[in-house]
Structures are given as C-alpha cells and as structure tokens.
mmCIF file with all atom_site columns, C-alpha atoms and ligand atoms in Angstrom:
data_model
loop_
_atom_site.group_PDB
_atom_site.id
_atom_site.type_symbol
_atom_site.label_atom_id
_atom_site.label_alt_id
_atom_site.label_comp_id
_atom_site.label_asym_id
_atom_site.label_entity_id
_atom_site.label_seq_id
_atom_site.pdbx_PDB_ins_code
_atom_site.Cartn_x
_atom_site.Cartn_y
_atom_site.Cartn_z
_atom_site.occupancy
_atom_site.B_iso_or_equiv
_atom_site.pdbx_formal_charge
_atom_site.auth_seq_id
_atom_site.auth_comp_id
_atom_site.auth_asym_id
_atom_site.auth_atom_id
_atom_site.pdbx_PDB_model_num
ATOM   1   C CA  . UNK F 1 1   ? 6.049   -15.412 23.021  1.00 81.00 ? 1   UNK F CA  1
ATOM   2   C CA  . UNK F 1 2   ? 2.146   -14.283 23.012  1.00 89.00 ? 2   UNK F CA  1
ATOM   3   C CA  . UNK F 1 3   ? 1.323   -11.901 20.269  1.00 91.00 ? 3   UNK F CA  1
ATOM   4   C CA  . UNK F 1 4   ? -0.983  -9.126  21.130  1.00 94.00 ? 4   UNK F CA  1
ATOM   5   C CA  . UNK F 1 5   ? -2.560  -6.350  18.838  1.00 96.00 ? 5   UNK F CA  1
ATOM   6   C CA  . UNK F 1 6   ? -2.139  -2.591  20.003  1.00 97.00 ? 6   UNK F CA  1
ATOM   7   C CA  . UNK F 1 7   ? -4.399  -0.213  18.312  1.00 98.00 ? 7   UNK F CA  1
ATOM   8   C CA  . UNK F 1 8   ? -2.554  2.521   16.511  1.00 98.00 ? 8   UNK F CA  1
ATOM   9   C CA  . UNK F 1 9   ? -4.969  3.880   14.363  1.00 98.00 ? 9   UNK F CA  1
ATOM   10  C CA  . UNK F 1 10  ? -9.076  3.155   15.394  1.00 98.00 ? 10  UNK F CA  1
ATOM   11  C CA  . UNK F 1 11  ? -11.259 2.203   12.569  1.00 98.00 ? 11  UNK F CA  1
ATOM   12  C CA  . UNK F 1 12  ? -12.810 5.147   12.387  1.00 98.00 ? 12  UNK F CA  1
ATOM   13  C CA  . UNK F 1 13  ? -9.969  7.407   12.114  1.00 98.00 ? 13  UNK F CA  1
ATOM   14  C CA  . UNK F 1 14  ? -9.071  5.013   9.067   1.00 98.00 ? 14  UNK F CA  1
ATOM   15  C CA  . UNK F 1 15  ? -12.451 4.964   7.503   1.00 98.00 ? 15  UNK F CA  1
ATOM   16  C CA  . UNK F 1 16  ? -12.169 9.581   8.063   1.00 98.00 ? 16  UNK F CA  1
ATOM   17  C CA  . UNK F 1 17  ? -8.781  9.575   6.727   1.00 98.00 ? 17  UNK F CA  1
ATOM   18  C CA  . UNK F 1 18  ? -9.369  7.349   3.352   1.00 98.00 ? 18  UNK F CA  1
ATOM   19  C CA  . UNK F 1 19  ? -12.397 9.263   2.736   1.00 98.00 ? 19  UNK F CA  1
ATOM   20  C CA  . UNK F 1 20  ? -10.640 12.635  2.758   1.00 98.00 ? 20  UNK F CA  1
ATOM   21  C CA  . UNK F 1 21  ? -7.774  10.924  0.511   1.00 98.00 ? 21  UNK F CA  1
ATOM   22  C CA  . UNK F 1 22  ? -10.658 9.590   -2.172  1.00 98.00 ? 22  UNK F CA  1
ATOM   23  C CA  . UNK F 1 23  ? -11.970 13.285  -2.388  1.00 97.00 ? 23  UNK F CA  1
ATOM   24  C CA  . UNK F 1 24  ? -8.431  14.906  -2.856  1.00 97.00 ? 24  UNK F CA  1
ATOM   25  C CA  . UNK F 1 25  ? -7.689  11.863  -5.690  1.00 98.00 ? 25  UNK F CA  1
ATOM   26  C CA  . UNK F 1 26  ? -10.898 12.601  -7.480  1.00 97.00 ? 26  UNK F CA  1
ATOM   27  C CA  . UNK F 1 27  ? -10.535 16.628  -7.403  1.00 96.00 ? 27  UNK F CA  1
ATOM   28  C CA  . UNK F 1 28  ? -6.936  15.230  -9.121  1.00 97.00 ? 28  UNK F CA  1
ATOM   29  C CA  . UNK F 1 29  ? -8.084  13.114  -11.673 1.00 97.00 ? 29  UNK F CA  1
ATOM   30  C CA  . UNK F 1 30  ? -11.203 15.032  -12.842 1.00 95.00 ? 30  UNK F CA  1
ATOM   31  C CA  . UNK F 1 31  ? -12.247 14.178  -15.839 1.00 93.00 ? 31  UNK F CA  1
ATOM   32  C CA  . UNK F 1 32  ? -9.892  11.161  -16.140 1.00 96.00 ? 32  UNK F CA  1
ATOM   33  C CA  . UNK F 1 33  ? -10.488 7.509   -15.932 1.00 97.00 ? 33  UNK F CA  1
ATOM   34  C CA  . UNK F 1 34  ? -7.786  5.992   -12.922 1.00 98.00 ? 34  UNK F CA  1
ATOM   35  C CA  . UNK F 1 35  ? -6.117  2.979   -13.816 1.00 98.00 ? 35  UNK F CA  1
ATOM   36  C CA  . UNK F 1 36  ? -6.003  1.405   -10.077 1.00 98.00 ? 36  UNK F CA  1
ATOM   37  C CA  . UNK F 1 37  ? -3.380  -0.985  -9.748  1.00 98.00 ? 37  UNK F CA  1
ATOM   38  C CA  . UNK F 1 38  ? -3.407  -3.282  -6.137  1.00 98.00 ? 38  UNK F CA  1
ATOM   39  C CA  . UNK F 1 39  ? -0.065  -4.494  -4.732  1.00 97.00 ? 39  UNK F CA  1
ATOM   40  C CA  . UNK F 1 40  ? -1.361  -7.612  -3.371  1.00 96.00 ? 40  UNK F CA  1
ATOM   41  C CA  . UNK F 1 41  ? -2.076  -8.991  -0.823  1.00 96.00 ? 41  UNK F CA  1
ATOM   42  C CA  . UNK F 1 42  ? -1.851  -6.051  1.384   1.00 96.00 ? 42  UNK F CA  1
ATOM   43  C CA  . UNK F 1 43  ? -3.647  -3.120  -0.130  1.00 98.00 ? 43  UNK F CA  1
ATOM   44  C CA  . UNK F 1 44  ? -6.763  -5.102  -0.910  1.00 98.00 ? 44  UNK F CA  1
ATOM   45  C CA  . UNK F 1 45  ? -8.775  -3.566  1.424   1.00 98.00 ? 45  UNK F CA  1
ATOM   46  C CA  . UNK F 1 46  ? -7.340  -0.240  0.905   1.00 98.00 ? 46  UNK F CA  1
ATOM   47  C CA  . UNK F 1 47  ? -8.298  -0.039  -2.553  1.00 98.00 ? 47  UNK F CA  1
ATOM   48  C CA  . UNK F 1 48  ? -11.441 -1.439  -2.474  1.00 98.00 ? 48  UNK F CA  1
ATOM   49  C CA  . UNK F 1 49  ? -12.487 1.063   0.461   1.00 98.00 ? 49  UNK F CA  1
ATOM   50  C CA  . UNK F 1 50  ? -10.831 4.062   -1.397  1.00 98.00 ? 50  UNK F CA  1
ATOM   51  C CA  . UNK F 1 51  ? -12.514 3.111   -4.542  1.00 97.00 ? 51  UNK F CA  1
ATOM   52  C CA  . UNK F 1 52  ? -15.888 3.048   -2.723  1.00 97.00 ? 52  UNK F CA  1
ATOM   53  C CA  . UNK F 1 53  ? -15.537 6.337   -1.832  1.00 97.00 ? 53  UNK F CA  1
ATOM   54  C CA  . UNK F 1 54  ? -14.405 7.749   -4.825  1.00 95.00 ? 54  UNK F CA  1
ATOM   55  C CA  . UNK F 1 55  ? -17.046 9.023   -7.416  1.00 87.00 ? 55  UNK F CA  1
ATOM   56  C CA  . UNK F 1 56  ? -15.131 8.609   -10.023 1.00 87.00 ? 56  UNK F CA  1
ATOM   57  C CA  . UNK F 1 57  ? -14.281 6.174   -13.123 1.00 93.00 ? 57  UNK F CA  1
ATOM   58  C CA  . UNK F 1 58  ? -11.570 3.660   -11.893 1.00 96.00 ? 58  UNK F CA  1
ATOM   59  C CA  . UNK F 1 59  ? -10.581 0.164   -13.302 1.00 97.00 ? 59  UNK F CA  1
ATOM   60  C CA  . UNK F 1 60  ? -8.847  -2.420  -10.908 1.00 98.00 ? 60  UNK F CA  1
ATOM   61  C CA  . UNK F 1 61  ? -5.629  -4.283  -11.581 1.00 98.00 ? 61  UNK F CA  1
ATOM   62  C CA  . UNK F 1 62  ? -3.696  -6.384  -9.588  1.00 98.00 ? 62  UNK F CA  1
ATOM   63  C CA  . UNK F 1 63  ? -0.015  -6.941  -8.986  1.00 97.00 ? 63  UNK F CA  1
ATOM   64  C CA  . UNK F 1 64  ? 1.841   -9.075  -7.103  1.00 96.00 ? 64  UNK F CA  1
ATOM   65  C CA  . UNK F 1 65  ? 5.497   -8.487  -5.684  1.00 93.00 ? 65  UNK F CA  1
ATOM   66  C CA  . UNK F 1 66  ? 7.461   -9.913  -3.082  1.00 86.00 ? 66  UNK F CA  1
ATOM   67  C CA  . UNK F 1 67  ? 11.589  -8.825  -1.906  1.00 76.00 ? 67  UNK F CA  1
ATOM   68  C CA  . UNK F 1 68  ? 13.515  -11.760 -1.516  1.00 65.00 ? 68  UNK F CA  1
ATOM   69  C CA  . UNK F 1 69  ? 14.012  -13.284 2.053   1.00 56.00 ? 69  UNK F CA  1
ATOM   70  C CA  . UNK F 1 70  ? 11.651  -14.274 4.977   1.00 49.00 ? 70  UNK F CA  1
ATOM   71  C CA  . UNK F 1 71  ? 11.565  -11.644 7.470   1.00 51.00 ? 71  UNK F CA  1
ATOM   72  C CA  . UNK F 1 72  ? 9.515   -8.835  8.250   1.00 50.00 ? 72  UNK F CA  1
ATOM   73  C CA  . UNK F 1 73  ? 12.311  -7.232  6.811   1.00 52.00 ? 73  UNK F CA  1
ATOM   74  C CA  . UNK F 1 74  ? 12.095  -6.469  3.034   1.00 52.00 ? 74  UNK F CA  1
ATOM   75  C CA  . UNK F 1 75  ? 15.749  -6.853  1.234   1.00 55.00 ? 75  UNK F CA  1
ATOM   76  C CA  . UNK F 1 76  ? 17.038  -5.194  -1.365  1.00 59.00 ? 76  UNK F CA  1
ATOM   77  C CA  . UNK F 1 77  ? 15.629  -7.006  -4.248  1.00 71.00 ? 77  UNK F CA  1
ATOM   78  C CA  . UNK F 1 78  ? 12.054  -7.245  -5.703  1.00 82.00 ? 78  UNK F CA  1
ATOM   79  C CA  . UNK F 1 79  ? 10.725  -10.063 -7.777  1.00 88.00 ? 79  UNK F CA  1
ATOM   80  C CA  . UNK F 1 80  ? 7.458   -9.649  -10.097 1.00 93.00 ? 80  UNK F CA  1
ATOM   81  C CA  . UNK F 1 81  ? 5.249   -12.803 -9.244  1.00 95.00 ? 81  UNK F CA  1
ATOM   82  C CA  . UNK F 1 82  ? 2.326   -11.819 -10.693 1.00 97.00 ? 82  UNK F CA  1
ATOM   83  C CA  . UNK F 1 83  ? 1.941   -8.968  -13.697 1.00 97.00 ? 83  UNK F CA  1
ATOM   84  C CA  . UNK F 1 84  ? -0.680  -6.841  -14.890 1.00 98.00 ? 84  UNK F CA  1
ATOM   85  C CA  . UNK F 1 85  ? -2.723  -8.226  -17.610 1.00 95.00 ? 85  UNK F CA  1
ATOM   86  C CA  . UNK F 1 86  ? -3.363  -5.039  -19.743 1.00 95.00 ? 86  UNK F CA  1
ATOM   87  C CA  . UNK F 1 87  ? -1.298  -2.289  -21.034 1.00 97.00 ? 87  UNK F CA  1
ATOM   88  C CA  . UNK F 1 88  ? -0.742  0.822   -19.318 1.00 98.00 ? 88  UNK F CA  1
ATOM   89  C CA  . UNK F 1 89  ? 0.615   2.921   -22.316 1.00 98.00 ? 89  UNK F CA  1
ATOM   90  C CA  . UNK F 1 90  ? -1.409  6.306   -22.574 1.00 98.00 ? 90  UNK F CA  1
ATOM   91  C CA  . UNK F 1 91  ? -3.294  5.564   -18.665 1.00 98.00 ? 91  UNK F CA  1
ATOM   92  C CA  . UNK F 1 92  ? -3.416  7.298   -16.101 1.00 98.00 ? 92  UNK F CA  1
ATOM   93  C CA  . UNK F 1 93  ? -2.020  4.880   -13.214 1.00 98.00 ? 93  UNK F CA  1
ATOM   94  C CA  . UNK F 1 94  ? -2.377  5.127   -9.507  1.00 98.00 ? 94  UNK F CA  1
ATOM   95  C CA  . UNK F 1 95  ? -0.463  2.716   -7.620  1.00 98.00 ? 95  UNK F CA  1
ATOM   96  C CA  . UNK F 1 96  ? -2.161  1.512   -4.527  1.00 98.00 ? 96  UNK F CA  1
ATOM   97  C CA  . UNK F 1 97  ? 0.526   0.453   -1.365  1.00 97.00 ? 97  UNK F CA  1
ATOM   98  C CA  . UNK F 1 98  ? -0.593  -0.632  1.980   1.00 97.00 ? 98  UNK F CA  1
ATOM   99  C CA  . UNK F 1 99  ? 2.614   0.696   3.261   1.00 97.00 ? 99  UNK F CA  1
ATOM   100 C CA  . UNK F 1 100 ? 5.866   2.288   2.329   1.00 96.00 ? 100 UNK F CA  1
ATOM   101 C CA  . UNK F 1 101 ? 9.059   0.810   4.252   1.00 94.00 ? 101 UNK F CA  1
ATOM   102 C CA  . UNK F 1 102 ? 12.326  0.721   2.772   1.00 92.00 ? 102 UNK F CA  1
ATOM   103 C CA  . UNK F 1 103 ? 10.738  2.476   -0.268  1.00 93.00 ? 103 UNK F CA  1
ATOM   104 C CA  . UNK F 1 104 ? 12.212  -0.362  -2.678  1.00 91.00 ? 104 UNK F CA  1
ATOM   105 C CA  . UNK F 1 105 ? 8.955   -1.824  -3.907  1.00 91.00 ? 105 UNK F CA  1
ATOM   106 C CA  . UNK F 1 106 ? 7.425   1.132   -5.111  1.00 91.00 ? 106 UNK F CA  1
ATOM   107 C CA  . UNK F 1 107 ? 10.793  2.780   -6.422  1.00 92.00 ? 107 UNK F CA  1
ATOM   108 C CA  . UNK F 1 108 ? 11.208  -0.696  -8.504  1.00 91.00 ? 108 UNK F CA  1
ATOM   109 C CA  . UNK F 1 109 ? 7.750   -0.179  -9.413  1.00 93.00 ? 109 UNK F CA  1
ATOM   110 C CA  . UNK F 1 110 ? 8.212   2.523   -10.409 1.00 94.00 ? 110 UNK F CA  1
ATOM   111 C CA  . UNK F 1 111 ? 10.972  2.562   -12.356 1.00 93.00 ? 111 UNK F CA  1
ATOM   112 C CA  . UNK F 1 112 ? 9.620   -0.660  -14.246 1.00 93.00 ? 112 UNK F CA  1
ATOM   113 C CA  . UNK F 1 113 ? 5.997   0.818   -14.883 1.00 96.00 ? 113 UNK F CA  1
ATOM   114 C CA  . UNK F 1 114 ? 7.339   4.343   -16.121 1.00 97.00 ? 114 UNK F CA  1
ATOM   115 C CA  . UNK F 1 115 ? 9.306   2.118   -18.892 1.00 97.00 ? 115 UNK F CA  1
ATOM   116 C CA  . UNK F 1 116 ? 5.599   1.291   -20.094 1.00 97.00 ? 116 UNK F CA  1
ATOM   117 C CA  . UNK F 1 117 ? 5.008   4.629   -21.277 1.00 98.00 ? 117 UNK F CA  1
ATOM   118 C CA  . UNK F 1 118 ? 1.519   5.443   -18.963 1.00 98.00 ? 118 UNK F CA  1
ATOM   119 C CA  . UNK F 1 119 ? 0.050   8.991   -19.514 1.00 98.00 ? 119 UNK F CA  1
ATOM   120 C CA  . UNK F 1 120 ? 0.517   9.801   -15.865 1.00 98.00 ? 120 UNK F CA  1
ATOM   121 C CA  . UNK F 1 121 ? 1.922   7.603   -12.729 1.00 98.00 ? 121 UNK F CA  1
ATOM   122 C CA  . UNK F 1 122 ? 1.346   8.183   -9.248  1.00 98.00 ? 122 UNK F CA  1
ATOM   123 C CA  . UNK F 1 123 ? 1.866   6.533   -6.110  1.00 97.00 ? 123 UNK F CA  1
ATOM   124 C CA  . UNK F 1 124 ? -0.969  6.301   -3.374  1.00 98.00 ? 124 UNK F CA  1
ATOM   125 C CA  . UNK F 1 125 ? -0.357  4.757   0.218   1.00 98.00 ? 125 UNK F CA  1
ATOM   126 C CA  . UNK F 1 126 ? -1.700  4.263   3.069   1.00 98.00 ? 126 UNK F CA  1
ATOM   127 C CA  . UNK F 1 127 ? 0.804   4.243   5.448   1.00 98.00 ? 127 UNK F CA  1
ATOM   128 C CA  . UNK F 1 128 ? 4.390   5.380   5.569   1.00 97.00 ? 128 UNK F CA  1
ATOM   129 C CA  . UNK F 1 129 ? 7.245   4.981   7.702   1.00 96.00 ? 129 UNK F CA  1
ATOM   130 C CA  . UNK F 1 130 ? 9.714   7.624   6.954   1.00 94.00 ? 130 UNK F CA  1
ATOM   131 C CA  . UNK F 1 131 ? 12.575  6.176   9.320   1.00 93.00 ? 131 UNK F CA  1
ATOM   132 C CA  . UNK F 1 132 ? 13.632  3.363   7.463   1.00 89.00 ? 132 UNK F CA  1
ATOM   133 C CA  . UNK F 1 133 ? 13.606  4.826   3.873   1.00 93.00 ? 133 UNK F CA  1
ATOM   134 C CA  . UNK F 1 134 ? 16.359  3.745   1.804   1.00 92.00 ? 134 UNK F CA  1
ATOM   135 C CA  . UNK F 1 135 ? 15.305  4.077   -1.848  1.00 92.00 ? 135 UNK F CA  1
ATOM   136 C CA  . UNK F 1 136 ? 14.528  7.834   -3.050  1.00 90.00 ? 136 UNK F CA  1
ATOM   137 C CA  . UNK F 1 137 ? 10.716  7.482   -3.433  1.00 91.00 ? 137 UNK F CA  1
ATOM   138 C CA  . UNK F 1 138 ? 8.075   9.647   -2.128  1.00 92.00 ? 138 UNK F CA  1
ATOM   139 C CA  . UNK F 1 139 ? 4.137   9.043   -2.491  1.00 96.00 ? 139 UNK F CA  1
ATOM   140 C CA  . UNK F 1 140 ? 1.747   11.347  -3.570  1.00 98.00 ? 140 UNK F CA  1
ATOM   141 C CA  . UNK F 1 141 ? -1.025  10.551  -1.315  1.00 98.00 ? 141 UNK F CA  1
ATOM   142 C CA  . UNK F 1 142 ? -0.244  9.565   2.175   1.00 98.00 ? 142 UNK F CA  1
ATOM   143 C CA  . UNK F 1 143 ? -2.651  8.157   4.530   1.00 98.00 ? 143 UNK F CA  1
ATOM   144 C CA  . UNK F 1 144 ? -0.682  8.363   7.675   1.00 98.00 ? 144 UNK F CA  1
ATOM   145 C CA  . UNK F 1 145 ? 2.831   8.602   8.333   1.00 98.00 ? 145 UNK F CA  1
ATOM   146 C CA  . UNK F 1 146 ? 3.730   6.401   11.356  1.00 97.00 ? 146 UNK F CA  1
ATOM   147 C CA  . UNK F 1 147 ? 7.112   5.273   13.664  1.00 96.00 ? 147 UNK F CA  1
ATOM   148 C CA  . UNK F 1 148 ? 9.110   2.787   12.729  1.00 95.00 ? 148 UNK F CA  1
ATOM   149 C CA  . UNK F 1 149 ? 6.978   -0.512  14.282  1.00 95.00 ? 149 UNK F CA  1
ATOM   150 C CA  . UNK F 1 150 ? 5.182   -3.351  12.888  1.00 96.00 ? 150 UNK F CA  1
ATOM   151 C CA  . UNK F 1 151 ? 1.398   -2.898  12.050  1.00 97.00 ? 151 UNK F CA  1
ATOM   152 C CA  . UNK F 1 152 ? -0.937  -5.018  10.951  1.00 98.00 ? 152 UNK F CA  1
ATOM   153 C CA  . UNK F 1 153 ? -4.755  -4.867  9.896   1.00 98.00 ? 153 UNK F CA  1
ATOM   154 C CA  . UNK F 1 154 ? -6.396  -3.537  7.264   1.00 98.00 ? 154 UNK F CA  1
ATOM   155 C CA  . UNK F 1 155 ? -4.998  -5.716  4.761   1.00 98.00 ? 155 UNK F CA  1
ATOM   156 C CA  . UNK F 1 156 ? -1.557  -5.907  6.522   1.00 98.00 ? 156 UNK F CA  1
ATOM   157 C CA  . UNK F 1 157 ? -0.519  -9.246  7.271   1.00 97.00 ? 157 UNK F CA  1
ATOM   158 C CA  . UNK F 1 158 ? 1.658   -11.006 9.912   1.00 96.00 ? 158 UNK F CA  1
ATOM   159 C CA  . UNK F 1 159 ? 2.163   -14.654 8.617   1.00 94.00 ? 159 UNK F CA  1
ATOM   160 C CA  . UNK F 1 160 ? -0.981  -14.266 6.661   1.00 95.00 ? 160 UNK F CA  1
ATOM   161 C CA  . UNK F 1 161 ? -2.825  -13.161 10.012  1.00 95.00 ? 161 UNK F CA  1
ATOM   162 C CA  . UNK F 1 162 ? -4.958  -10.228 11.174  1.00 97.00 ? 162 UNK F CA  1
ATOM   163 C CA  . UNK F 1 163 ? -5.642  -8.238  7.375   1.00 98.00 ? 163 UNK F CA  1
ATOM   164 C CA  . UNK F 1 164 ? -9.359  -8.547  8.107   1.00 98.00 ? 164 UNK F CA  1
ATOM   165 C CA  . UNK F 1 165 ? -8.611  -6.304  11.260  1.00 98.00 ? 165 UNK F CA  1
ATOM   166 C CA  . UNK F 1 166 ? -10.348 -3.063  10.655  1.00 98.00 ? 166 UNK F CA  1
ATOM   167 C CA  . UNK F 1 167 ? -8.275  -0.706  12.590  1.00 98.00 ? 167 UNK F CA  1
ATOM   168 C CA  . UNK F 1 168 ? -4.191  -0.614  12.105  1.00 98.00 ? 168 UNK F CA  1
ATOM   169 C CA  . UNK F 1 169 ? -2.216  -1.991  14.666  1.00 98.00 ? 169 UNK F CA  1
ATOM   170 C CA  . UNK F 1 170 ? 1.252   -2.555  16.296  1.00 98.00 ? 170 UNK F CA  1
ATOM   171 C CA  . UNK F 1 171 ? 2.082   -6.118  16.894  1.00 96.00 ? 171 UNK F CA  1
ATOM   172 C CA  . UNK F 1 172 ? 3.525   -6.811  19.983  1.00 94.00 ? 172 UNK F CA  1
ATOM   173 C CA  . UNK F 1 173 ? 5.200   -9.995  21.339  1.00 92.00 ? 173 UNK F CA  1
ATOM   174 C CA  . UNK F 1 174 ? 4.861   -10.522 25.597  1.00 87.00 ? 174 UNK F CA  1
ATOM   175 C CA  . UNK F 1 175 ? 6.622   -13.257 27.305  1.00 81.00 ? 175 UNK F CA  1
ATOM   176 C CA  . UNK F 1 176 ? 4.405   -15.706 28.568  1.00 71.00 ? 176 UNK F CA  1
HETATM 177 P P1  . 5GP Y 2 .   ? 9.628   -1.501  1.310   1.00 97.04 ? 201 5GP Y P1  1
HETATM 178 O O1  . 5GP Y 2 .   ? 9.887   -2.002  0.070   1.00 97.04 ? 201 5GP Y O1  1
HETATM 179 O O2  . 5GP Y 2 .   ? 8.897   -0.269  0.959   1.00 97.04 ? 201 5GP Y O2  1
HETATM 180 O O3  . 5GP Y 2 .   ? 10.545  -1.693  2.310   1.00 97.04 ? 201 5GP Y O3  1
HETATM 181 O O4  . 5GP Y 2 .   ? 8.336   -2.571  1.691   1.00 97.04 ? 201 5GP Y O4  1
HETATM 182 C C1  . 5GP Y 2 .   ? 7.066   -2.518  1.333   1.00 97.04 ? 201 5GP Y C1  1
HETATM 183 C C2  . 5GP Y 2 .   ? 6.425   -3.586  1.997   1.00 97.04 ? 201 5GP Y C2  1
HETATM 184 O O5  . 5GP Y 2 .   ? 7.048   -4.284  3.171   1.00 97.04 ? 201 5GP Y O5  1
HETATM 185 C C3  . 5GP Y 2 .   ? 5.016   -3.576  2.098   1.00 97.04 ? 201 5GP Y C3  1
HETATM 186 O O6  . 5GP Y 2 .   ? 4.260   -3.464  1.016   1.00 97.04 ? 201 5GP Y O6  1
HETATM 187 C C4  . 5GP Y 2 .   ? 4.489   -4.451  2.835   1.00 97.04 ? 201 5GP Y C4  1
HETATM 188 O O7  . 5GP Y 2 .   ? 4.334   -5.933  2.384   1.00 97.04 ? 201 5GP Y O7  1
HETATM 189 C C5  . 5GP Y 2 .   ? 6.073   -4.760  3.764   1.00 97.04 ? 201 5GP Y C5  1
HETATM 190 N N1  . 5GP Y 2 .   ? 6.048   -4.050  5.264   1.00 97.04 ? 201 5GP Y N1  1
HETATM 191 C C6  . 5GP Y 2 .   ? 6.599   -3.121  5.917   1.00 97.04 ? 201 5GP Y C6  1
HETATM 192 N N2  . 5GP Y 2 .   ? 6.333   -2.579  6.866   1.00 97.04 ? 201 5GP Y N2  1
HETATM 193 C C7  . 5GP Y 2 .   ? 5.368   -3.391  6.755   1.00 97.04 ? 201 5GP Y C7  1
HETATM 194 C C8  . 5GP Y 2 .   ? 4.662   -3.573  8.520   1.00 97.04 ? 201 5GP Y C8  1
HETATM 195 O O8  . 5GP Y 2 .   ? 4.816   -2.812  9.449   1.00 97.04 ? 201 5GP Y O8  1
HETATM 196 N N3  . 5GP Y 2 .   ? 3.704   -4.707  9.044   1.00 97.04 ? 201 5GP Y N3  1
HETATM 197 C C9  . 5GP Y 2 .   ? 3.449   -5.344  7.164   1.00 97.04 ? 201 5GP Y C9  1
HETATM 198 N N4  . 5GP Y 2 .   ? 2.240   -6.104  7.674   1.00 97.04 ? 201 5GP Y N4  1
HETATM 199 N N5  . 5GP Y 2 .   ? 4.235   -4.992  6.258   1.00 97.04 ? 201 5GP Y N5  1
HETATM 200 C C10 . 5GP Y 2 .   ? 5.043   -4.585  5.924   1.00 97.04 ? 201 5GP Y C10 1
#
C-alpha cells in the first residue's frame, strides 16, 4: 500500500481562516488575558499561528492526553499523560484542539477542567468531524467542518509524520 496526501484545505485557506478566528476570539476576550491550553501534539501549530495573529495577552500552557488503543479511531477512555503546571482557578481558559472527532477527548477535558473553577472555559478547534460525534460537546470556535476522512498536516499526524505540512490533507492508501 502506498500513502499519498490529497489537499483538502490549502495553506492559504487555513491561514485566512485562522486569522478570522483570531479576530473573533480577540473581540470576545477584550480586556482579558487568555490562558491557552494546547493539547499536545496535534495542536502545536494551530495554537502558535492563532496566537501570532491575536493582538492580545495570552499565556501558553500544555496538556497531553491519550485515548486507550492504538488505531486511527479513539476509543472511550482518556488518560492525562501530562497535566498543566499552573492553577486555572479564576482564569479565562481556552482549550485549543486540532480536531474534534467523537468528541470524547474534549468532553473529558472540559469536565475535568471545569472542576478546577476557571472564570470561563471555552473550546477552540481547527477542525470538526461532526459525523462521528458520540459525546455531547461542541466547540465555541470552529475553523472548518470536514467530512469523515482521516486528515493530516498543520500539526496532525499519521504515525508521527506529516505534522509539518502547511495545509490540511486527506490521507489515502493506494494499492501498489
Ligand atoms: P476524539 O476524542 O474527538 O474522538 O478525538 C480527538 C483526537 O483524535 C484528536 O485530537 C486527534 O488526535 C485524533 N484524531 C481524530 N481524527 C483525526 C484525523 O482525522 N486525523 C488525525 N491525524 N488525528 C485525528
């Protein structure tokens, strides 16, 4: 089987949309410092690009979560591999995700972080695959709604590869 990546969203379109999202977020958080939480590793590029376009005070924070299992599909349970190193009580927290698929990751994170009493807690995702939603969760900011395909690029990987593509592509497998 040979892998190839088909362009789904061009670099120019991603860049334009991220700029629009930064503008909207900047307006909503006027006068507030945003405690951004990047969900490693897939959201690194998205958070960096979004933050660069935000004319706003932000802090960078990181969490790593994993779902049990090893396929391209996440299963039910979520494990915190790396937690925040700061308290979020009273802070305006914005979770930055690369993609919402079943929604289990975001639902779990949202429930967990709400218990820590932030002043506000919102979700921002670059991509959304609503067809596969299982958990009752919706992002406050969504870049693109996409069909149920496995995508890579702009931080998203397949076996740790393709994260550095500047566009979003669909991974295809061809018979050799
Ligand atoms: P959820 O808990 O919403 O099912 O899964 C979210 C996580 O699954 C994402 O943060 C990402 O790591 C992974 N994921 C879901 N769909 C895709 C996809 O199309 N491509 C890649 N590379 N990862 C995905």
